[in-house]
Tab-separated table of N, CA, C and O and ligand atoms in Angstrom:
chain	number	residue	atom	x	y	z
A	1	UNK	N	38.156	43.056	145.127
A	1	UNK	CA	37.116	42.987	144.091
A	1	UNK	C	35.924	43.836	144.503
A	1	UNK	O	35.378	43.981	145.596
A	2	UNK	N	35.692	44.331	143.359
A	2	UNK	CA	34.521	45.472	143.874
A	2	UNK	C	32.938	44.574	144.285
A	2	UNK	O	32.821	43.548	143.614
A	3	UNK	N	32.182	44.746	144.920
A	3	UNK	CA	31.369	44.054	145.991
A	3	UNK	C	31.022	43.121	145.978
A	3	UNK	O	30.013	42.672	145.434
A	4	UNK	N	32.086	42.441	146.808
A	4	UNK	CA	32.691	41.356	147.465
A	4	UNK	C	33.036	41.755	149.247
A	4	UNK	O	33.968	42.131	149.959
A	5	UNK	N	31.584	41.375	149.334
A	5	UNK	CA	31.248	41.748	150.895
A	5	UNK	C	33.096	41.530	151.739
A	5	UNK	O	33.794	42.457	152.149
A	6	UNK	N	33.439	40.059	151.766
A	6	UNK	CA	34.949	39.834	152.236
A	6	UNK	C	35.667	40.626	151.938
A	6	UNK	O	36.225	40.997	152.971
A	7	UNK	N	36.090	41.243	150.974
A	7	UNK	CA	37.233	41.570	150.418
A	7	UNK	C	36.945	43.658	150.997
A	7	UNK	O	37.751	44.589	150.995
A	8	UNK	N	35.451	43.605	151.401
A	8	UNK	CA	35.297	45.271	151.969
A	8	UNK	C	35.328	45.128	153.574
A	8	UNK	O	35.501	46.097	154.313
A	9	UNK	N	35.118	43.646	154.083
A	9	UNK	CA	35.837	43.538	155.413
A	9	UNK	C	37.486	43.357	155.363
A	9	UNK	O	38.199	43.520	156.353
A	10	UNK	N	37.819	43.108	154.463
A	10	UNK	CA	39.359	43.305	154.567
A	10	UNK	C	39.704	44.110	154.522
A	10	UNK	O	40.483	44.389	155.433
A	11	UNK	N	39.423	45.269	153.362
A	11	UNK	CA	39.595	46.266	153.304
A	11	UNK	C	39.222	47.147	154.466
A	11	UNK	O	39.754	48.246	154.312
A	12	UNK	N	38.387	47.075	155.761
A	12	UNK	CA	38.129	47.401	156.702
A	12	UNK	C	36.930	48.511	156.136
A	12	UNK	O	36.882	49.600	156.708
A	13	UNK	N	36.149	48.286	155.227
A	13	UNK	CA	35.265	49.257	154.420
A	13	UNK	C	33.733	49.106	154.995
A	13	UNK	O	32.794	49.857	154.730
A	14	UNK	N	33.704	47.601	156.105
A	14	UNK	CA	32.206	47.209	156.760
A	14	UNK	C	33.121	46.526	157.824
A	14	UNK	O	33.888	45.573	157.691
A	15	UNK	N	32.814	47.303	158.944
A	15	UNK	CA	33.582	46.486	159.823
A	15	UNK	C	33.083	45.118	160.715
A	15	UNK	O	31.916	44.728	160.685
A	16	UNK	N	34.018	44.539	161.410
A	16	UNK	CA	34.064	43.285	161.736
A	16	UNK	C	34.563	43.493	163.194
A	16	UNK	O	34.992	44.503	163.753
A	17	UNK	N	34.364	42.151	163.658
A	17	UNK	CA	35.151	41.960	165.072
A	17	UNK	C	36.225	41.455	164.976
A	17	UNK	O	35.885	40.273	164.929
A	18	UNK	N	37.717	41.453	164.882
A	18	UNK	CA	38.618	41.156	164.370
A	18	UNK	C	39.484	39.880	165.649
A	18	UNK	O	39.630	40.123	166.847
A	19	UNK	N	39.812	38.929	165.130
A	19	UNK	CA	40.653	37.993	165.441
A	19	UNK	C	41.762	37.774	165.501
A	19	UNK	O	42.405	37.602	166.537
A	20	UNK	N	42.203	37.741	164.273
A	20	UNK	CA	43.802	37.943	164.012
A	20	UNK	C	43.763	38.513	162.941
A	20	UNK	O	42.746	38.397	162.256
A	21	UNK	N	44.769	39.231	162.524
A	21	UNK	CA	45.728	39.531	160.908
A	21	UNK	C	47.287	39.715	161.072
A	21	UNK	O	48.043	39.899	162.026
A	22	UNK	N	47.436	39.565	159.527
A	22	UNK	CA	48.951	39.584	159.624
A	22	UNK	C	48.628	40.203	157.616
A	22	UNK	O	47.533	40.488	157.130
A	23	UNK	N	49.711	40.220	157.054
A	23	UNK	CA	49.647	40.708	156.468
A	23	UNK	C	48.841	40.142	155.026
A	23	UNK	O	48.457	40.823	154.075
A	24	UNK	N	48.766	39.084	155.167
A	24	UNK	CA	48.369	37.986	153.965
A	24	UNK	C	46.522	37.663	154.446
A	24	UNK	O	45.714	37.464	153.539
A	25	UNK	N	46.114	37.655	155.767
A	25	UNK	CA	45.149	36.679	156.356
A	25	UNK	C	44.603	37.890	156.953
A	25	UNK	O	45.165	38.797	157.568
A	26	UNK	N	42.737	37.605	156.469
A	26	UNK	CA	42.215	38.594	158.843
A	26	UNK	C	41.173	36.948	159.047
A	26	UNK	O	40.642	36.067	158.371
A	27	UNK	N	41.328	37.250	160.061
A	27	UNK	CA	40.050	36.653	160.880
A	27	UNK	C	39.330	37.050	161.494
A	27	UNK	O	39.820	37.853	162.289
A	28	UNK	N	37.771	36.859	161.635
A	28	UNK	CA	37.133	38.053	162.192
A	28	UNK	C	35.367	37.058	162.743
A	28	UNK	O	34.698	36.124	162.299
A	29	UNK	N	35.336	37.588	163.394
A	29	UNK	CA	33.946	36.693	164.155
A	29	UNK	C	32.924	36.518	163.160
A	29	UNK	O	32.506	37.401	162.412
A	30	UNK	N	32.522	35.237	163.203
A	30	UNK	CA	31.087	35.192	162.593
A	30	UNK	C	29.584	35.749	162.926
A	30	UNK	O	29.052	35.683	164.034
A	31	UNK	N	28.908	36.406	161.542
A	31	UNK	CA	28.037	37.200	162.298
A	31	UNK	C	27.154	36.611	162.988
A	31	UNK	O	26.560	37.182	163.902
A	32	UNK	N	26.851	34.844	162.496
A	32	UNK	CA	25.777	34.024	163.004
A	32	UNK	C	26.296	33.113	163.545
A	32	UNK	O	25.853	32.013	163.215
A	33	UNK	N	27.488	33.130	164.640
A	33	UNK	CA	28.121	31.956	164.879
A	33	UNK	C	27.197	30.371	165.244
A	33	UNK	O	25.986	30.223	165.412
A	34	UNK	N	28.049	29.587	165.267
A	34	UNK	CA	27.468	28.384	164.854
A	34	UNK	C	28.339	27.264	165.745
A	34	UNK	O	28.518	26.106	165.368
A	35	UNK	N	28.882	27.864	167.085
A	35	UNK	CA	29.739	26.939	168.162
A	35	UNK	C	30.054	28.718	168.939
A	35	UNK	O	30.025	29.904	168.610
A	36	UNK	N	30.305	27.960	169.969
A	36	UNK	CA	31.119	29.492	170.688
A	36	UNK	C	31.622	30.098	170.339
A	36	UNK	O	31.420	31.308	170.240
A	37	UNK	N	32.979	29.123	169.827
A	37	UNK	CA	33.842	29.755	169.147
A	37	UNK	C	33.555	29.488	167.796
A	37	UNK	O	33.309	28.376	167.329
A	38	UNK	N	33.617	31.018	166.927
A	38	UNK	CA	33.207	30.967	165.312
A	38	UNK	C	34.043	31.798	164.434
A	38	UNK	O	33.374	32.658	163.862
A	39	UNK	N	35.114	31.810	164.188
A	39	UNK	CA	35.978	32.375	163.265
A	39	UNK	C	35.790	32.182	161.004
A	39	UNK	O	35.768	31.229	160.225
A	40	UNK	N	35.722	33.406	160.896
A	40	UNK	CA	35.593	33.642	159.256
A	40	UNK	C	37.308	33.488	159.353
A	40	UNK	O	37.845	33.884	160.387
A	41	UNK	N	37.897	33.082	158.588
A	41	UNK	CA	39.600	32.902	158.305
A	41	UNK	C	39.451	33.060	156.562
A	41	UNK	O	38.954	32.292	155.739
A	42	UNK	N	40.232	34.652	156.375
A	42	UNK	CA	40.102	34.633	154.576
A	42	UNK	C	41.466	35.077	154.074
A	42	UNK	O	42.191	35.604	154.918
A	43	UNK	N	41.959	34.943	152.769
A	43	UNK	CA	42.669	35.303	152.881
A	43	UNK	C	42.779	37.061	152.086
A	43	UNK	O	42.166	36.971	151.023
A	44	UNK	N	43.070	37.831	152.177
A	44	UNK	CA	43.243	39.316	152.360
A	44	UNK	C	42.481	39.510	150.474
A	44	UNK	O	41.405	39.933	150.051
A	45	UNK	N	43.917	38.855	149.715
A	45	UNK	CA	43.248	38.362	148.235
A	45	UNK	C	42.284	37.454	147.633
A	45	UNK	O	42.144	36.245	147.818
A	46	UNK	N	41.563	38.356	146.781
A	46	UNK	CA	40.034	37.436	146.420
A	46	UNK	C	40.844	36.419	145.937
A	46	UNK	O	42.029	36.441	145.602
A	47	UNK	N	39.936	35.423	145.953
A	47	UNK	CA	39.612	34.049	145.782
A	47	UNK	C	38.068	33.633	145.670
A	47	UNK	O	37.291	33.495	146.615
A	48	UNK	N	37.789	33.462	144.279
A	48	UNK	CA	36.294	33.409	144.508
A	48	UNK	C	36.146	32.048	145.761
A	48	UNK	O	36.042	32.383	146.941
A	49	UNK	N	36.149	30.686	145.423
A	49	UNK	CA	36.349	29.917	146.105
A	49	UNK	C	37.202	28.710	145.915
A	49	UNK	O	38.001	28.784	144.981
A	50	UNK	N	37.190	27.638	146.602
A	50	UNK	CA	38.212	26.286	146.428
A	50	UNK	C	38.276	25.974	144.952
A	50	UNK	O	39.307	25.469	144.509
A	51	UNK	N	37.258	26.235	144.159
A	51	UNK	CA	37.441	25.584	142.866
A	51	UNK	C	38.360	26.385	142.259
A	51	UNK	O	38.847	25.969	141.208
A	52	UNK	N	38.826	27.803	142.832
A	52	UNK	CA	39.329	28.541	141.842
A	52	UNK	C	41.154	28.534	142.409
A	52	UNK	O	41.989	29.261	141.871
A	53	UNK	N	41.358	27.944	143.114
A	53	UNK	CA	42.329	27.842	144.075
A	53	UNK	C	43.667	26.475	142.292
A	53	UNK	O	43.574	25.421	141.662
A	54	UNK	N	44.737	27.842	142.480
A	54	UNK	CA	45.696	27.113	141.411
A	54	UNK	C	46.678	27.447	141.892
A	54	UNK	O	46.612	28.078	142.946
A	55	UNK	N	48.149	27.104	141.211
A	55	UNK	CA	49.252	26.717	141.692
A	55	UNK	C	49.882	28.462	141.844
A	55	UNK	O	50.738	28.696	142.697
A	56	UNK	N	49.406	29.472	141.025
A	56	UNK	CA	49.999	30.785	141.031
A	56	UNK	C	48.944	31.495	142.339
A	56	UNK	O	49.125	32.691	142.567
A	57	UNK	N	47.809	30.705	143.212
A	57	UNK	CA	47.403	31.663	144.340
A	57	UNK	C	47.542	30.677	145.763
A	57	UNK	O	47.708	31.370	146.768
A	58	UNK	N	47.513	29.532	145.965
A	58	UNK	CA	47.947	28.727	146.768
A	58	UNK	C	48.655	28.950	147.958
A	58	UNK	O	48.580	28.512	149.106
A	59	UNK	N	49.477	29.884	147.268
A	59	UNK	CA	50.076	30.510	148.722
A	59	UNK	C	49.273	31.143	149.764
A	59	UNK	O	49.443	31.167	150.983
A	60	UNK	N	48.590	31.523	149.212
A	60	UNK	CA	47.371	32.688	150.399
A	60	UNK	C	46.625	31.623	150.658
A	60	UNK	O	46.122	31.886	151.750
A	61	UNK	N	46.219	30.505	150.296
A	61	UNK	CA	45.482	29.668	151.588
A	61	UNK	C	46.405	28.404	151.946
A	61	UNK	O	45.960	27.427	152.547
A	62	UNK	N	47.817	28.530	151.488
A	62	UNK	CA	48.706	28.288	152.715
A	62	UNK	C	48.930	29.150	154.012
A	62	UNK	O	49.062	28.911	155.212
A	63	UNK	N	48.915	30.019	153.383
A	63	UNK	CA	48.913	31.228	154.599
A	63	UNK	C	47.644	31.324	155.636
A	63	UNK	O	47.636	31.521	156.851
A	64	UNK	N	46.693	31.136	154.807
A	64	UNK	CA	45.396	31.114	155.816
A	64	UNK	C	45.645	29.787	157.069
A	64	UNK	O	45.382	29.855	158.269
A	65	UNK	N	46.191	28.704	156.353
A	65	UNK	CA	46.367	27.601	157.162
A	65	UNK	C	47.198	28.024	158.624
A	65	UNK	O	46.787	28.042	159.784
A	66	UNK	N	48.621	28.374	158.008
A	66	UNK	CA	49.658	29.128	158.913
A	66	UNK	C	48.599	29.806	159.943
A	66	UNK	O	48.884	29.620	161.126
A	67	UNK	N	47.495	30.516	159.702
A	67	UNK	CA	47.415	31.440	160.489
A	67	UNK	C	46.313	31.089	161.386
A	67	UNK	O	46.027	31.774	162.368
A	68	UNK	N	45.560	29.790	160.975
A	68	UNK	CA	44.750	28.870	161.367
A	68	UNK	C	45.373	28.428	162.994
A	68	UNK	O	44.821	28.343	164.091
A	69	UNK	N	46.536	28.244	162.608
A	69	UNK	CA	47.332	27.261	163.500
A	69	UNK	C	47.691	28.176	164.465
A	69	UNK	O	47.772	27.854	165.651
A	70	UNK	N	47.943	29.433	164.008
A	70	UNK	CA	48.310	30.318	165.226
A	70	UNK	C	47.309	31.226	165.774
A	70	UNK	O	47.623	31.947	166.721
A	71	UNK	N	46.121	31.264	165.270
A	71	UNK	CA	45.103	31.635	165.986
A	71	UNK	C	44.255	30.469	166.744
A	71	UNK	O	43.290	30.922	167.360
A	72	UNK	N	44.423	29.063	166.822
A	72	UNK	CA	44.353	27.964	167.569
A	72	UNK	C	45.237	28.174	169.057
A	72	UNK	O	44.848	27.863	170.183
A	73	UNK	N	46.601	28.830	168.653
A	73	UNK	CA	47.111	28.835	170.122
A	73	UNK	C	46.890	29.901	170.506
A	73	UNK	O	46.677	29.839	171.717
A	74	UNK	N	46.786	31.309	169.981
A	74	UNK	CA	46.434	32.683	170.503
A	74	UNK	C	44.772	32.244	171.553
A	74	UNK	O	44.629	32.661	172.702
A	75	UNK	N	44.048	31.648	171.064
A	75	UNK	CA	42.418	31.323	171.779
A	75	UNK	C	42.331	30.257	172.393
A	75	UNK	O	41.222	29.832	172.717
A	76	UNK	N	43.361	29.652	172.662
A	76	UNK	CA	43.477	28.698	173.487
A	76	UNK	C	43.009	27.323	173.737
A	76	UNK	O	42.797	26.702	174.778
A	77	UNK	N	42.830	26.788	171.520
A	77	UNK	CA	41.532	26.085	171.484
A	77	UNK	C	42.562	24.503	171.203
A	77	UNK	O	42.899	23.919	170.173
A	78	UNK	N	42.835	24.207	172.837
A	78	UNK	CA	43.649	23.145	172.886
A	78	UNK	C	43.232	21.338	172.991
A	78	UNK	O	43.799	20.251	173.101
A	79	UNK	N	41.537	22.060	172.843
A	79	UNK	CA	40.360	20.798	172.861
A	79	UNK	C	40.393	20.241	171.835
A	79	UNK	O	40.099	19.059	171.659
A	80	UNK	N	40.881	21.283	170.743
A	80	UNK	CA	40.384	20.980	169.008
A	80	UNK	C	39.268	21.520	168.862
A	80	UNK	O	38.324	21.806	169.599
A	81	UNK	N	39.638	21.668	167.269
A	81	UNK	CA	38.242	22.419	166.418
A	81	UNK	C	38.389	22.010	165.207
A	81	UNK	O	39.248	21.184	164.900
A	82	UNK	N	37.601	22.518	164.407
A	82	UNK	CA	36.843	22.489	163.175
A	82	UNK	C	37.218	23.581	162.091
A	82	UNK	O	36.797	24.735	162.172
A	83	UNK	N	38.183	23.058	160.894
A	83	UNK	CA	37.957	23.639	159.757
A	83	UNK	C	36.988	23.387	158.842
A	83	UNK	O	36.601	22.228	158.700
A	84	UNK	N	36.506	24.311	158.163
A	84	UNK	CA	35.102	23.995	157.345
A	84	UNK	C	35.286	24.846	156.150
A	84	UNK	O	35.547	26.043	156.278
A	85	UNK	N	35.143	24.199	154.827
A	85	UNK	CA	35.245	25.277	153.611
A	85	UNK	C	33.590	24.851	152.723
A	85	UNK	O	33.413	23.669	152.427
A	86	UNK	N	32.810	25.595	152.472
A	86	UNK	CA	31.793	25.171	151.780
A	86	UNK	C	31.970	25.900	150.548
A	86	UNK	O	32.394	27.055	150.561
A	87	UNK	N	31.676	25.304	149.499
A	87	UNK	CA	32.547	25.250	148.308
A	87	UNK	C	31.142	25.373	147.324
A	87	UNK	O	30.592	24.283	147.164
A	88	UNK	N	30.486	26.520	146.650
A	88	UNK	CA	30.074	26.665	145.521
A	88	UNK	C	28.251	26.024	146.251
A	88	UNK	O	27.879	25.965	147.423
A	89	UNK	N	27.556	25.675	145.048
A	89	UNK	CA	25.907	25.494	145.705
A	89	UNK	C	25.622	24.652	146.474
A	89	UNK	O	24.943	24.762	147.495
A	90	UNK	N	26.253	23.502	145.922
A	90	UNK	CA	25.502	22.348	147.005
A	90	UNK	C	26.498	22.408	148.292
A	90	UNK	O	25.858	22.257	149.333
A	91	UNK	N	27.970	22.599	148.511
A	91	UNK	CA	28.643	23.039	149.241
A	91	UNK	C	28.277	23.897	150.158
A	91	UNK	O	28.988	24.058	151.150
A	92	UNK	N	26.804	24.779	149.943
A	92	UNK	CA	26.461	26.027	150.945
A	92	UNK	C	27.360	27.294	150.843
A	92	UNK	O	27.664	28.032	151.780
A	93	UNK	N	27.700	27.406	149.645
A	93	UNK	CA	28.315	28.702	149.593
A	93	UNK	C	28.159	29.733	149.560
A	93	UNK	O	28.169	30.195	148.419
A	94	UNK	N	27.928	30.710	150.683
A	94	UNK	CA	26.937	31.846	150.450
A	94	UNK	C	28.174	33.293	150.074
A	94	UNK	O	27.874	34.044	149.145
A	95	UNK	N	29.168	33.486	150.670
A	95	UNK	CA	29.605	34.681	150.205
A	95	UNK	C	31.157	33.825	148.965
A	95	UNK	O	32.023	32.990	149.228
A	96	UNK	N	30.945	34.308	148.156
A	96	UNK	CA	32.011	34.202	147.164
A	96	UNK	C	33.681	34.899	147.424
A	96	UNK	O	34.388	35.735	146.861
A	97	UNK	N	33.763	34.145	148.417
A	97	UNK	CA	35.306	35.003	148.487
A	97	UNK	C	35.293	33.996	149.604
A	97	UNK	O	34.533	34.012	150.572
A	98	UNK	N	36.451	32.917	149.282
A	98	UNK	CA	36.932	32.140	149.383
A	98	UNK	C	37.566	32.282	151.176
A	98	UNK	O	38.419	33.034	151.648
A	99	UNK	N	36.780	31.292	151.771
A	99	UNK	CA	36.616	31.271	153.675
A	99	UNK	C	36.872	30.352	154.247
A	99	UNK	O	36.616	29.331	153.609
A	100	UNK	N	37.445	30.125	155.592
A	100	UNK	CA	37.264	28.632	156.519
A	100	UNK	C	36.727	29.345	157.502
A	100	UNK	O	37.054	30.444	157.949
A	101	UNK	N	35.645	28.424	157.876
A	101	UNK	CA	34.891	28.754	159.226
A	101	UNK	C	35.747	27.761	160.013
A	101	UNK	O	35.843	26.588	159.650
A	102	UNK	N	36.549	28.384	161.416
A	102	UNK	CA	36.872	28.153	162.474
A	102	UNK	C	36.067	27.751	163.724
A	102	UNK	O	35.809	28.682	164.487
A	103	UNK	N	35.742	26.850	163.976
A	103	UNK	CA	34.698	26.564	165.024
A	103	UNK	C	35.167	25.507	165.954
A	103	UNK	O	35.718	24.445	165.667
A	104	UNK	N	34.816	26.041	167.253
A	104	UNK	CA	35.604	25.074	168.379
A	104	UNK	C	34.666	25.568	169.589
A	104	UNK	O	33.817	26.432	169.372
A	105	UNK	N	34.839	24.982	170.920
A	105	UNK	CA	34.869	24.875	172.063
A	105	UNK	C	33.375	24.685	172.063
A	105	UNK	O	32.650	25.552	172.549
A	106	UNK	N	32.700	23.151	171.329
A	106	UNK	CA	31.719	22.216	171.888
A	106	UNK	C	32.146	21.062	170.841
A	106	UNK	O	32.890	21.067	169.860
A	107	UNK	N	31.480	20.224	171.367
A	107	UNK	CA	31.735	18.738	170.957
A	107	UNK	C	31.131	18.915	169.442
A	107	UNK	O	29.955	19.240	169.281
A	108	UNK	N	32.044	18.672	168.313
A	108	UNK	CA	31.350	19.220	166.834
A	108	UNK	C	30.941	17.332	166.164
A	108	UNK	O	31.650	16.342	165.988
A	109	UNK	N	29.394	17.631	165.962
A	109	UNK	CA	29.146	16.113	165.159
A	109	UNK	C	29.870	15.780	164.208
A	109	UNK	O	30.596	16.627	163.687
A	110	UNK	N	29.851	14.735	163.846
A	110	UNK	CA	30.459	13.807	162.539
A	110	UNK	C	29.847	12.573	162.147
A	110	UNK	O	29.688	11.676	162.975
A	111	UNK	N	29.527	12.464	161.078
A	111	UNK	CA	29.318	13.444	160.135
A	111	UNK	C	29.091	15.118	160.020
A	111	UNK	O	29.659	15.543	161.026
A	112	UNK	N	28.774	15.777	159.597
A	112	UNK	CA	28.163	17.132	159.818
A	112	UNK	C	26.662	16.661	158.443
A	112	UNK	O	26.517	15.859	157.520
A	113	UNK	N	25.842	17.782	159.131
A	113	UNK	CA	24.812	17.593	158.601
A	113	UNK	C	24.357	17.603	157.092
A	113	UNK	O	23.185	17.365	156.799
B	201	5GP	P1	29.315	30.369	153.747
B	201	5GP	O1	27.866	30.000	153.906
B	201	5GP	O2	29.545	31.138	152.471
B	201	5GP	O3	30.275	29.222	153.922
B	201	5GP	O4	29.657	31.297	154.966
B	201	5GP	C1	29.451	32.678	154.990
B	201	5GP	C2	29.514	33.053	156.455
B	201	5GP	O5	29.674	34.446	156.534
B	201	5GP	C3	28.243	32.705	157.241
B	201	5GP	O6	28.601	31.873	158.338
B	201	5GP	C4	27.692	34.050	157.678
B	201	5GP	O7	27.146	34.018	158.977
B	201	5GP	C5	28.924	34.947	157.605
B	201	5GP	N1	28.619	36.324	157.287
B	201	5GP	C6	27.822	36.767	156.286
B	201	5GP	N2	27.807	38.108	156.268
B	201	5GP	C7	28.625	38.523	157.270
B	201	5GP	C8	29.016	39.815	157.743
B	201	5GP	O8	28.612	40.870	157.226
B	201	5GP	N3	29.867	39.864	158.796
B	201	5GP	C9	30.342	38.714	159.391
B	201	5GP	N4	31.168	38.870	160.438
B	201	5GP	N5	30.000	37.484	158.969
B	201	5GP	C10	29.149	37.392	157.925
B	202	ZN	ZN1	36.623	39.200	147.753
């Protein structure tokens, strides 16, 4: 989608620090991380966000999941971590293209704030 900050890091058009990809998923460091470890996990195809998520695109954040799980063992984050989707205004949704922040290696509160 034309500027859709995500979708021109996928496109590799503003670059990133890259994590994993495969052909469906990238992952790529957060610019303001928010734990040590801080992973953006998107999937390659826009998705504005969770609300827009239906039975014909589902697959790509199955896939994000898949790739969740294997960038958990690639980083070695065998403590556990934190998926996080913030979803639209009150959710904190700042870029529109549909994300899980990956965050691990410190003790994460719960509730969250
Ligand atoms: P949201 O608030 O929409 O859930 O999360 C957006 C996230 O994207 C924030 O954690 C923010 O730090 C990150 N972010 C925003 N712009 C950039 C960027 O240009 N590069 C990277 N790597 N992360 C970004
Ligand atoms: Zn996009």
């Amino acid at each position: 989608m034309a500027d859709c900050l995500f979708c021109k890091i996928a496109a590799g058009e503003i670059p990133s620090t890259k994590i994993y990809e495969d052909e469906a998923v990238l992952a790529f460091a957060d610019i303001d991380p928010q734990a040590p470890f801080h992973a953006i996990v998107i999937p390659k195809k826009h998705i504005g966000s969770a609300d827009e998520i239906t039975a014909e695109n589902s697959v790509e954040v199955a896939r994000v999941f898949e790739a969740i799980a294997k960038i958990a063992k690639q980083e070695n984050l065998e403590k556990g971590y934190r998926v996080v989707n913030n979803c639209g205004e009150d959710g904190g949704q700042t870029v529109h293209h549909i994300h899980f922040h990956l965050l691990a290696r410190r003790n994460l509160a719960w509730p969250p704030g």
